[in-house]
């Protein structure tokens, strides 16, 4: 395929199949079973999987390749969200102009911030990006949301679309929710597999009724999710191309030894700036998509904890690897939404086969780590990954794979993880 | 004029907290070369030492008071703290009232232990790893510590009042000849400022006038040579990590009456403290202190109304703005040594 090696084509195809069939893959448990609460295949969460996937892929182009650790990437996501909502307010609910503008505005922002921040490297770069992001957050939260001055962000309330907004391109027949030329983002078709017949509406279908008795599976195919998924596949393809291009090689050179690059007579700054802007645009796209799924934008999306989250995702999945950030994003979002649902009741039902005392002991031991304590588990996991698996989950998978197949020959994938482990720019 | 003095005073206590945390951060960076993102968590642990201590001191048991009856006519049950039993009623009440300053006694050993365990158990393995890894692992540690505190003490802020004697405010304006009540300043903030000056002075004196401090300073300048002279510099640096943890912890203990401690207070201070360190100059102790007070006061001035009228929102962003300007024009910070993390 276009400019890709076979290995990358394989990866792309696997990712494509996984994303396109995600509504099925993520819903492995029958909808009327006790395990149904661990189904992650509902539209809202699936959209978040791919949107944060895009965000992390973009972050990885900067951090994974050049080693510049930005602690302010959420600013671009927030800016993207705000510009998208402004497009909804001014033009109408079609998502195309919104997404385009969010990418462009985030790109412009990242040119300015990147141009200034990239004059320094190492910890100073991290602090500079952090400072810029916190500044944007503070401004969006207070000044730019002040109705007396210029109300760009609507402050604490968050930016929303009101019926009184101009929406000049909004046709009379166009739906009043975010849409792609009439296809509503919230439109969901449920496919029911097995079970007894029930009331169906719209595009819902029922397959193999009664084939599994009462048990049935429900798969939600959501329009918004597929829009996000297709965009994610496109940007994932782009990121593979960047990783394999001479430009990507240049960025890796920045990571491994910037000084040597200088002595060779090359100025690394245009390359790092380009990487910064690209990753900023990815973040803007993610922000725009987030607003397209739910036309709201708030300042808290820009806070530094949000920037920290994308750092967690990328590192956890495997910085500098292609698939790592997507895995990390999915992992953390799954944790946040599903793992946090495990409460004491669920634990008790899991350990019900044990004697009473032992059961209570296990529940008490596990209690701090599940449910509301999922952040603790995540923090511990993150530390373990940084300490023992600098290549993240991807490296973990490779190690397990190597252990299982006893393959001693060094493959390209490992070399990639090796490069990711190298010194970042100092 | 009175407004200027008032803002100056207001800046001092925030500046004291920044200066103390930044001092600890710089101690760690200057000795061990580690960028410690978990330093805010140490500040928070210190604050929760105060919470623990005040809870310990007010541990009580129920006693039936025959002289009084509750609304049902039964003899009233009264909670009597154990300290009252041991030291008598008056002394007991005094001890409970003074819980926050007393917590310093608890915080010092706890923070020393936490610091040493942290350095030996985790940070030690990260000396050879890149700064990005150090930031990441300490960031992870900060999350873990924060979550543990959240699980133990809950998510809500826990009010921890100052001793009775220090509640209320000092009418500072009268002393300078202004009208009464134009410049009032809470006593406890004065105490906090004085406390931080003492701590900062003590750290500097320790480094300047003791043999231990001299060796540490030598180690900061040239670790290898000091090692070659047969001095176990690693052990001393570990102790310095403990010292930095103590400084952060004490800053947290004394800060509790100003702001009720909650589990994310560390993270809130961390970001600003890093900015302070960078503005002061990585690895420069006087720089960290100076920048801490400077930024605290600057922030306080920026929140004056007439300044906010000219440049809206300046109070929110002033610190970051200053940091960006300093980083771009004077890369090594205000008082940074030449060649420390400078390209």
XYZ file of C-alpha atoms in Angstrom:
769
model
C 0.000 0.000 0.000
C 0.950 3.638 -0.459
C 4.453 3.959 0.868
C 4.123 1.409 3.628
C 6.065 -1.726 4.298
C 4.218 -4.989 4.660
C 4.595 -4.991 8.423
C 2.993 -1.562 8.673
C 0.207 -2.516 6.307
C -0.506 -5.464 8.561
C -0.595 -3.210 11.597
C -2.850 -0.714 9.880
C -5.217 -3.460 8.738
C -5.365 -4.948 12.227
C -6.071 -1.552 13.770
C -8.676 -0.831 11.099
C -10.461 -4.114 11.714
C -10.323 -3.585 15.471
C -11.747 -0.078 15.289
C -14.420 -0.867 12.734
C -15.625 -3.901 14.641
C -15.111 -2.303 18.047
C -18.846 -2.183 18.846
C -18.818 -5.979 18.648
C -15.397 -6.635 20.159
C -15.991 -4.379 23.134
C -19.321 -5.998 23.958
C -18.310 -9.608 24.600
C -20.751 -10.178 27.446
C -24.475 -10.792 26.909
C -26.490 -7.681 27.670
C -28.638 -9.404 30.292
C -25.797 -11.108 32.154
C -24.100 -9.927 35.328
C -20.942 -9.158 33.390
C -22.746 -6.668 31.150
C -21.418 -3.774 33.179
C -17.954 -4.561 31.860
C -19.090 -4.078 28.294
C -17.305 -1.050 26.959
C -19.150 -0.919 23.672
C -21.479 1.963 24.326
C -21.187 4.941 21.946
C -20.008 7.551 24.420
C -17.082 5.480 25.652
C -16.122 4.203 22.209
C -16.006 7.769 20.933
C -13.721 8.662 23.808
C -11.465 5.701 23.015
C -10.773 6.898 19.502
C -10.716 10.623 20.285
C -8.130 10.173 23.016
C -6.403 7.744 20.694
C -5.972 10.581 18.205
C -4.763 12.876 20.991
C -2.194 10.340 22.160
C -1.021 9.493 18.638
C -0.328 13.187 18.144
C 1.432 13.541 21.469
C 3.551 10.543 20.606
C 4.783 12.208 17.408
C 6.304 14.888 19.592
C 7.361 12.962 22.690
C 7.990 9.537 21.207
C 10.098 10.772 18.331
C 11.847 13.898 19.579
C 11.821 13.215 23.315
C 10.457 16.676 24.113
C 8.085 16.113 27.047
C 5.253 18.604 26.762
C 3.128 19.096 29.850
C 0.734 21.462 28.141
C -0.826 19.591 25.272
C -4.328 19.827 26.649
C -4.290 23.522 25.745
C -4.510 22.598 22.063
C -7.320 20.177 22.746
C -9.222 22.900 24.572
C -8.592 25.443 21.851
C -9.837 22.945 19.291
C -13.015 22.368 21.290
C -13.714 26.061 21.615
C -13.216 26.753 17.924
C -15.465 23.843 16.979
C -18.269 25.099 19.212
C -17.855 28.577 17.740
C -18.351 27.105 14.287
C -21.550 25.452 15.498
C -22.692 28.768 16.888
C -21.859 30.828 13.835
C -22.347 28.523 10.869
C -24.506 25.616 11.894
C -24.344 22.094 13.148
C -22.369 20.541 10.302
C -19.172 19.154 11.775
C -16.928 19.617 8.736
C -16.201 23.349 9.195
C -15.943 22.838 12.944
C -13.289 20.145 12.640
C -11.390 22.063 9.980
C -11.309 25.232 12.059
C -10.327 23.411 15.227
C -7.346 21.843 13.471
C -6.307 25.151 11.934
C -6.657 27.164 15.134
C -4.850 24.554 17.213
C -2.139 24.540 14.550
C -1.728 28.317 14.773
C -1.630 28.151 18.552
C 0.998 25.468 18.486
C 3.121 27.440 16.041
C 3.245 30.335 18.501
C 3.694 28.264 21.659
C 6.086 25.855 19.974
C 8.201 28.613 18.486
C 8.764 30.079 21.931
C 8.944 26.865 23.992
C 11.297 25.043 21.667
C 13.999 27.592 22.286
C 14.673 25.562 25.413
C 14.808 21.821 25.921
C 14.642 19.232 28.678
C 12.891 20.252 31.872
C 12.713 23.879 30.771
C 10.662 22.900 27.756
C 8.284 20.972 29.998
C 7.896 23.945 32.331
C 7.399 26.376 29.450
C 4.636 24.309 27.877
C 3.099 23.833 31.313
C 3.196 27.587 31.886
C 1.575 28.314 28.539
C -1.133 25.752 29.099
C -1.907 27.002 32.594
C -2.031 30.527 31.208
C -4.494 29.501 28.521
C -6.548 27.701 31.139
C -6.620 30.714 33.442
C -7.490 33.054 30.604
C -10.216 30.812 29.246
C -11.646 30.341 32.700
C -11.748 33.978 33.744
C -10.918 36.784 31.349
C -12.066 35.422 28.011
C -15.286 34.270 29.619
C -16.120 37.674 31.057
C -19.302 38.990 29.408
C -18.241 42.568 30.104
C -15.194 42.237 27.896
C -15.020 39.750 25.084
C -16.847 36.542 25.762
C -15.008 33.862 23.850
C -15.275 30.981 26.272
C -18.277 31.634 28.506
C -16.098 31.059 31.576
C -17.152 28.500 34.131
C -20.373 27.557 32.388
C -18.580 26.438 29.280
C -19.326 27.335 25.697
C -22.594 25.981 24.336
C -24.862 26.507 21.373
C -28.002 28.531 22.070
C -31.108 28.828 19.858
C -30.400 32.549 19.532
C -27.054 31.953 17.815
C -26.815 33.089 14.180
C -26.008 29.715 12.541
C -26.049 31.291 9.076
C -25.623 28.048 7.151
C -28.220 26.185 9.163
C -30.819 24.959 6.665
C -34.456 24.730 7.582
C -34.482 20.946 7.226
C -31.104 20.348 8.868
C -31.249 18.553 12.227
C -30.713 20.572 15.371
C -27.857 18.398 16.593
C -24.329 17.999 15.331
C -24.387 16.206 12.021
C -22.410 15.375 8.925
C -24.554 16.594 6.024
C -27.675 15.404 7.782
C -26.250 12.262 9.391
C -26.764 12.892 13.067
C -23.736 12.155 15.240
C -25.870 10.733 17.992
C -27.702 8.327 15.693
C -27.236 4.784 16.899
C -28.403 1.539 15.349
C -28.725 -1.283 17.771
C -28.204 -4.791 16.493
C -29.677 -7.359 18.812
C -28.330 -10.871 18.575
C -30.441 -13.652 20.031
C -32.936 -13.193 22.816
C -36.606 -12.649 22.490
C -38.169 -10.198 20.105
C -38.854 -6.755 21.418
C -39.878 -3.378 20.156
C -37.515 -2.178 17.464
C -37.283 1.350 16.248
C -35.572 3.124 13.365
C -32.585 1.244 12.028
C -32.457 -1.312 14.840
C -32.322 -4.892 13.688
C -32.750 -8.195 15.353
C -30.632 -11.171 14.305
C -31.142 -14.849 15.160
C -34.006 -14.290 17.580
C -34.218 -16.996 20.173
C -31.035 -18.753 19.074
C -29.459 -18.532 22.534
C -32.563 -18.712 24.670
C -33.077 -15.646 26.790
C -29.455 -14.564 26.423
C -28.827 -11.794 23.951
C -26.095 -9.456 22.871
C -26.677 -5.840 21.944
C -24.249 -3.994 19.693
C -24.494 -0.245 19.228
C -23.352 1.118 15.898
C -23.066 4.830 16.369
C -22.588 7.337 13.552
C -20.403 9.646 15.608
C -18.142 6.796 16.587
C -17.586 5.812 12.978
C -16.774 9.382 11.984
C -14.170 9.514 14.759
C -12.897 6.033 13.922
C -12.378 6.812 10.246
C -10.546 10.014 11.147
C -8.425 8.099 13.619
C -7.484 5.565 10.977
C -6.494 8.386 8.651
C -4.316 10.103 11.249
C -2.902 6.744 12.296
C -1.885 6.126 8.693
C -0.320 9.595 8.638
C 1.590 8.856 11.811
C 2.943 5.609 10.324
C 4.082 7.599 7.301
C 5.745 10.160 9.578
C 7.468 7.441 11.594
C 8.874 5.837 8.463
C 9.790 9.028 6.630
C 13.168 10.784 6.495
C 11.476 13.488 8.542
C 10.720 10.945 11.252
C 14.328 9.779 11.107
C 15.381 13.375 11.639
C 13.160 13.632 14.706
C 14.691 10.452 16.112
C 18.095 11.992 15.536
C 16.989 14.975 17.634
C 16.091 12.569 20.400
C 19.241 10.513 20.378
C 21.752 13.337 20.134
C 20.866 16.882 19.333
C 24.396 18.129 19.702
C 25.698 15.775 17.073
C 22.954 16.977 14.788
C 24.109 20.536 15.323
C 27.694 19.618 14.541
C 26.582 17.947 11.347
C 25.426 21.371 10.296
C 21.728 20.719 10.600
C 19.386 23.000 12.463
C 17.017 20.749 14.410
C 14.588 23.480 15.353
C 12.450 23.519 12.186
C 12.030 19.772 12.520
C 11.047 19.873 16.168
C 8.733 22.801 15.508
C 7.097 20.848 12.692
C 6.633 17.887 15.035
C 5.217 20.170 17.698
C 2.743 21.744 15.275
C 1.680 18.376 13.880
C 1.020 17.040 17.352
C -0.783 20.261 18.248
C -3.027 19.794 15.212
C -3.747 16.217 16.239
C -4.775 17.534 19.639
C -6.916 20.182 17.961
C -8.587 17.501 15.858
C -9.299 15.521 19.001
C -10.764 18.612 20.630
C -12.879 19.374 17.588
C -14.201 15.825 17.511
C -14.971 15.963 21.191
C -17.072 19.056 20.623
C -18.653 17.454 17.560
C -19.876 14.524 19.594
C -21.208 16.772 22.317
C -21.327 20.503 21.443
C -19.830 21.754 24.671
C -16.434 23.178 25.515
C -15.141 23.915 28.992
C -11.897 25.303 30.323
C -11.202 22.233 32.463
C -10.195 20.401 29.291
C -7.108 22.627 29.227
C -5.993 22.122 32.807
C -2.588 20.617 33.353
C -4.059 17.432 34.795
C -5.580 16.852 31.364
C -2.137 17.279 29.848
C -0.821 14.851 32.418
C -3.419 12.322 31.318
C -2.185 12.197 27.744
C 1.360 11.793 29.058
C 0.139 8.831 31.115
C -1.587 7.329 28.082
C 1.419 7.596 25.835
C 3.926 6.269 28.353
C 1.642 3.486 29.522
C 1.032 2.295 25.995
C 4.610 2.741 24.855
C 6.139 6.042 23.793
C 7.837 5.960 20.437
C 5.871 2.979 19.204
C 3.108 3.230 16.660
C 0.306 1.391 18.375
C 1.301 2.168 21.955
C -0.499 5.490 22.399
C -3.766 4.074 21.062
C -3.508 1.140 23.450
C -2.660 3.462 26.325
C -5.587 5.747 25.570
C -7.975 2.807 25.383
C -6.541 1.310 28.540
C -6.887 4.462 30.621
C -10.346 5.295 29.349
C -11.456 1.739 30.022
C -10.066 2.028 33.527
C -11.749 5.340 34.091
C -15.172 4.195 32.959
C -15.390 0.475 33.586
C -12.845 -0.439 36.233
C -14.180 2.359 38.407
C -17.548 0.599 38.486
C -16.234 -2.346 40.474
C -17.617 -1.737 43.926
C -17.675 -3.887 47.038
C -20.855 -5.617 45.897
C -19.215 -6.813 42.701
C -16.142 -7.934 44.637
C -18.311 -9.886 47.056
C -20.019 -11.648 44.174
C -16.613 -12.556 42.697
C -15.272 -14.047 45.900
C -18.598 -15.579 46.914
C -17.193 -19.096 46.420
C -14.789 -18.591 49.325
C -15.540 -19.012 53.014
C -17.088 -15.925 54.564
C -13.989 -14.707 56.444
C -11.639 -15.154 53.505
C -14.126 -13.446 51.211
C -14.321 -10.411 53.460
C -10.558 -10.315 53.766
C -10.092 -10.278 50.000
C -12.737 -7.618 49.536
C -11.135 -5.436 52.198
C -7.715 -5.892 50.636
C -8.889 -5.039 47.150
C -11.256 -2.284 48.160
C -8.719 0.597 47.996
C -7.684 -0.343 44.471
C -11.008 -0.658 42.698
C -14.044 1.513 42.229
C -13.300 5.065 43.294
C -9.707 4.066 43.979
C -8.941 3.337 40.325
C -6.611 6.330 40.235
C -4.407 4.587 42.788
C -4.180 1.458 40.656
C -3.455 3.592 37.634
C -0.705 5.480 39.452
C 0.938 2.268 40.647
C 0.675 0.732 37.200
C 2.167 3.838 35.648
C 5.094 3.783 38.060
C 5.705 0.108 37.389
C 5.696 0.764 33.662
C 8.139 3.667 33.951
C 10.435 1.661 36.214
C 10.401 -1.742 34.577
C 8.938 -1.336 31.113
C 10.122 1.920 29.565
C 8.611 0.733 26.300
C 5.176 0.509 27.869
C 2.530 -2.117 27.231
C 3.913 -2.669 23.732
C 7.266 -3.695 25.151
C 5.494 -5.860 27.697
C 3.605 -7.583 24.921
C 6.799 -8.080 22.943
C 8.558 -9.573 25.942
C 5.721 -11.969 26.542
C 5.660 -12.794 22.840
C 9.379 -13.443 22.777
C 9.123 -15.533 25.888
C 6.313 -17.558 24.382
C 7.911 -18.152 21.007
C 11.530 -18.199 22.167
C 12.513 -16.049 19.275
C 16.016 -14.833 19.741
C 16.406 -12.901 16.523
C 15.978 -9.173 16.937
C 13.110 -7.910 14.894
C 12.398 -4.375 13.815
C 9.722 -3.914 16.433
C 12.259 -4.379 19.151
C 14.669 -1.952 17.566
C 11.848 0.546 17.636
C 11.295 0.026 21.344
C 15.050 0.317 21.771
C 15.029 3.685 20.065
C 12.206 4.771 22.337
C 14.316 3.946 25.350
C 17.209 6.116 24.203
C 17.979 9.399 25.842
C 15.565 12.175 25.007
C 16.836 15.607 24.119
C 18.578 17.351 26.935
C 0.222 53.530 50.101
C -1.660 51.405 52.612
C -2.897 49.171 49.792
C 0.658 48.621 48.609
C 1.804 47.614 52.075
C -1.183 45.335 52.452
C -0.478 43.550 49.175
C 3.167 43.268 50.092
C 2.212 41.555 53.339
C -0.289 39.321 51.572
C 2.400 38.236 49.175
C 4.730 37.274 51.987
C 2.877 34.220 53.252
C 2.255 32.747 49.828
C 5.812 33.612 48.956
C 6.978 31.821 52.113
C 5.250 28.622 51.034
C 6.666 28.894 47.508
C 10.111 29.612 48.887
C 10.068 26.644 51.269
C 8.903 24.167 48.638
C 11.252 25.576 46.028
C 14.109 25.381 48.522
C 13.480 21.674 49.013
C 13.168 21.085 45.284
C 16.430 22.889 44.682
C 18.192 20.983 47.454
C 17.195 17.743 45.745
C 18.078 18.955 42.310
C 21.358 20.499 43.396
C 22.552 17.437 45.273
C 21.087 14.488 43.446
C 20.332 16.037 40.079
C 16.808 14.694 40.198
C 13.728 16.584 39.128
C 11.248 15.636 41.829
C 7.640 15.986 40.736
C 6.533 14.346 43.985
C 7.681 17.274 46.071
C 4.208 18.739 46.212
C 3.060 15.416 47.622
C 5.631 15.777 50.408
C 4.169 19.188 51.224
C 0.753 17.548 51.353
C 1.953 14.705 53.578
C 3.325 17.319 55.964
C -0.061 19.005 56.089
C -1.730 15.684 56.829
C 0.769 15.059 59.628
C -0.856 18.065 61.283
C -4.302 16.583 60.686
C -3.210 13.252 62.136
C -1.626 14.900 65.142
C -4.672 16.980 65.955
C -6.807 13.850 65.662
C -4.446 11.888 67.882
C -4.397 14.608 70.493
C -8.142 14.847 70.623
C -8.669 11.095 70.939
C -11.165 10.766 73.717
C -13.225 8.358 75.755
C -16.752 8.747 77.075
C -17.358 9.570 80.701
C -20.742 9.782 82.372
C -21.151 13.161 83.945
C -23.585 12.730 86.854
C -24.037 16.417 87.459
C -25.571 17.106 84.068
C -28.459 15.446 82.279
C -29.322 15.333 78.625
C -32.741 16.181 77.258
C -34.153 12.749 78.133
C -33.170 13.150 81.757
C -30.438 10.506 81.655
C -26.968 11.332 82.957
C -25.009 13.055 80.168
C -22.102 11.310 78.470
C -19.196 13.598 77.834
C -16.198 12.992 75.567
C -13.044 13.499 77.557
C -9.770 13.581 75.642
C -7.063 11.342 77.031
C -4.676 14.301 77.298
C -7.064 15.820 79.822
C -6.719 12.707 81.968
C -2.973 12.763 81.795
C -2.189 16.453 82.111
C -5.263 17.890 83.757
C -8.048 19.832 82.132
C -6.322 23.154 81.523
C -3.083 21.747 80.116
C -5.029 19.233 78.058
C -7.114 21.919 76.428
C -3.988 23.924 75.745
C -2.299 20.944 74.104
C -5.273 20.325 71.840
C -5.390 23.992 70.983
C -1.739 23.957 70.026
C -2.059 20.828 67.892
C -0.656 22.395 64.736
C 2.652 23.616 66.181
C 2.968 20.360 68.138
C 2.617 18.396 64.902
C 6.058 19.624 63.935
C 7.361 17.030 66.390
C 5.543 14.328 64.467
C 6.288 15.741 61.030
C 10.068 15.809 61.372
C 10.627 12.067 61.916
C 7.814 11.121 59.517
C 9.115 13.310 56.721
C 12.698 12.212 57.277
C 11.575 8.612 57.011
C 9.422 9.253 53.953
C 12.248 11.143 52.283
C 14.863 8.488 52.937
C 12.592 5.635 51.910
C 11.706 7.497 48.748
C 15.308 8.173 47.851
C 16.639 4.719 48.680
C 13.654 2.848 47.368
C 12.886 4.656 44.159
C 14.841 7.733 43.184
C 18.208 5.998 43.608
C 17.475 3.883 40.569
C 16.801 6.913 38.416
C 20.076 8.823 38.646
C 21.322 7.417 35.389
C 17.992 7.677 33.611
C 17.028 10.777 31.606
C 15.267 13.693 33.290
C 12.056 12.854 31.457
C 11.975 9.450 33.187
C 12.611 11.080 36.565
C 9.752 13.487 35.986
C 7.472 10.639 34.949
C 8.216 8.294 37.811
C 7.940 11.001 40.440
C 4.740 12.199 38.776
C 3.402 8.659 39.133
C 4.526 8.580 42.752
C 2.768 11.874 43.378
C -0.464 10.408 42.038
C -0.088 7.329 44.233
C 0.645 9.319 47.405
C -2.203 11.676 46.679
C -4.630 8.794 46.187
C -3.512 7.074 49.371
C -4.143 10.267 51.333
C -7.507 10.592 49.621
C -8.470 7.082 50.657
C -7.409 7.562 54.242
C -8.651 11.086 54.888
C -11.397 11.487 52.309
C -11.709 14.008 49.532
C -12.954 16.987 51.529
C -10.722 19.661 53.026
C -10.173 19.167 56.745
C -10.194 22.400 58.754
C -7.252 22.555 61.127
C -7.371 25.772 63.112
C -4.427 27.672 64.488
C -3.985 28.013 68.259
C -6.473 30.361 69.895
C -3.755 32.893 70.627
C -3.001 33.359 66.927
C -6.519 33.665 65.602
C -7.568 37.166 64.760
C -5.551 39.827 63.054
C -2.883 42.319 63.826
C -3.749 45.916 63.026
C -0.535 46.663 61.276
C -1.625 50.039 59.912
C -1.866 51.655 63.335
C 1.786 50.898 64.007
C 2.768 52.744 60.849
C 0.477 55.665 61.557
C -2.410 54.818 59.250
C -6.048 54.761 60.314
C -7.137 51.665 62.250
C -8.366 48.688 60.187
C -6.742 49.816 56.947
C -3.955 47.251 57.128
C -4.869 44.183 59.124
C -2.941 40.996 58.895
C -3.784 37.621 60.439
C -1.382 36.660 63.191
C -0.899 33.179 61.865
C 0.383 34.472 58.535
C 2.977 36.484 60.394
C 3.902 33.335 62.284
C 4.151 31.460 58.990
C 6.416 34.089 57.525
C 8.634 34.144 60.597
C 8.694 30.351 60.648
C 9.741 30.119 57.036
C 12.477 32.706 57.546
C 13.769 30.645 60.460
C 13.684 27.410 58.470
C 15.382 28.977 55.474
C 18.003 30.530 57.742
C 18.540 27.205 59.477
C 19.040 25.353 56.191
C 21.519 27.930 54.968
C 23.360 27.965 58.295
C 23.462 24.185 58.250
C 25.009 24.152 54.815
C 27.352 27.031 55.510
C 28.650 26.456 59.009
C 28.732 22.700 59.606
C 31.228 20.201 58.312
C 28.394 18.104 56.995
C 27.091 21.100 55.093
C 30.508 21.859 53.726
C 30.884 18.340 52.401
C 27.445 18.534 50.836
C 28.309 21.822 49.169
C 31.524 20.316 47.899
C 29.535 17.378 46.604
C 27.160 19.702 44.808
C 30.071 21.353 43.105
C 31.974 18.215 42.174
C 30.533 14.953 43.281
C 33.217 12.766 41.796
C 36.168 14.460 43.462
C 34.484 14.377 46.847
C 33.884 10.676 46.303
C 37.522 10.164 45.381
C 38.539 11.787 48.659
C 36.979 8.835 50.402
C 33.791 10.512 51.537
C 30.565 8.558 51.289
C 28.744 11.320 49.460
C 25.735 9.155 48.547
C 24.787 8.699 52.180
C 24.978 12.425 52.792
C 22.923 13.150 49.717
C 20.302 10.716 50.947
C 20.151 12.663 54.178
C 19.829 15.859 52.181
C 16.834 14.334 50.444
C 15.391 13.662 53.877
C 16.125 17.257 54.853
C 14.382 18.555 51.753
C 11.397 16.372 52.612
C 11.376 17.802 56.131
C 11.426 21.364 54.799
C 8.496 20.602 52.488
C 6.664 18.792 55.274
C 7.081 21.598 57.787
C 5.905 24.073 55.171
C 2.823 21.888 54.875
C 2.256 21.551 58.618
C 2.301 25.250 59.244
C 0.217 25.988 56.151
C -2.794 24.004 57.401
C -4.432 26.878 59.345
C -4.121 29.138 56.284
C -5.752 26.675 53.907
C -7.562 23.544 55.040
C -5.544 20.610 53.736
C -7.015 18.486 50.965
C -5.502 15.738 48.902
C -4.711 17.821 45.842
C -3.040 20.735 47.598
C 0.344 19.277 46.719
C -0.328 19.267 43.009
C -1.674 22.811 43.208
C 1.545 24.036 44.747
C 3.829 21.831 42.703
C 3.298 23.536 39.370
C 3.945 26.965 40.816
C 6.937 25.776 42.814
C 8.515 24.443 39.676
C 8.017 27.757 38.000
C 9.624 29.359 41.057
C 12.628 27.052 40.854
C 13.093 27.744 37.184
C 12.794 31.485 37.662
C 15.255 31.391 40.550
C 17.672 29.235 38.632
C 17.910 25.454 38.751
C 20.242 24.402 41.528
C 20.569 27.818 43.150
C 19.329 27.873 46.762
C 19.294 31.674 47.205
C 17.659 31.921 43.810
C 14.833 29.613 44.839
C 14.161 31.588 48.012
C 14.359 34.969 46.311
C 12.155 33.872 43.438
C 9.636 32.350 45.846
C 9.118 35.585 47.720
C 9.337 37.656 44.561
C 6.665 35.707 42.727
C 4.424 35.516 45.788
C 4.538 39.285 46.191
C 4.199 39.868 42.455
C 1.114 37.696 42.333
C -0.361 39.539 45.253
C 0.249 42.912 43.627
C -1.247 41.724 40.373
C -4.482 40.926 42.149
C -4.993 44.569 43.152
C -8.176 45.898 41.656
C -6.821 48.862 39.755
C -4.200 46.686 38.088
C -6.832 44.134 37.173
C -8.892 46.929 35.644
C -6.049 47.819 33.305
C -5.041 44.263 32.400
C -7.868 41.866 33.228
C -6.843 38.449 34.425
C -3.258 39.446 35.061
C -3.367 37.969 38.581
C -4.004 34.519 37.142
C -1.183 34.522 34.652
C 1.461 36.843 36.050
C 3.654 34.053 37.434
C 3.636 32.121 34.189
C 4.241 35.263 32.204
C 7.260 36.132 34.326
C 8.526 32.567 34.039
C 8.277 32.624 30.263
C 10.038 35.959 30.029
C 12.823 34.866 32.371
C 13.320 31.541 30.647
C 13.623 33.180 27.280
C 15.826 36.103 28.247
C 17.905 34.644 31.053
C 17.978 30.886 30.594
C 19.811 30.123 33.817
C 17.255 31.981 35.928
C 17.756 34.919 38.242
C 20.596 33.580 40.342
C 21.410 30.340 38.570
C 24.922 29.063 38.440
C 26.583 28.971 35.096
C 26.373 25.668 33.309
C 23.641 24.030 35.395
C 21.149 22.538 32.958
C 21.907 25.264 30.520
C 22.615 24.686 26.899
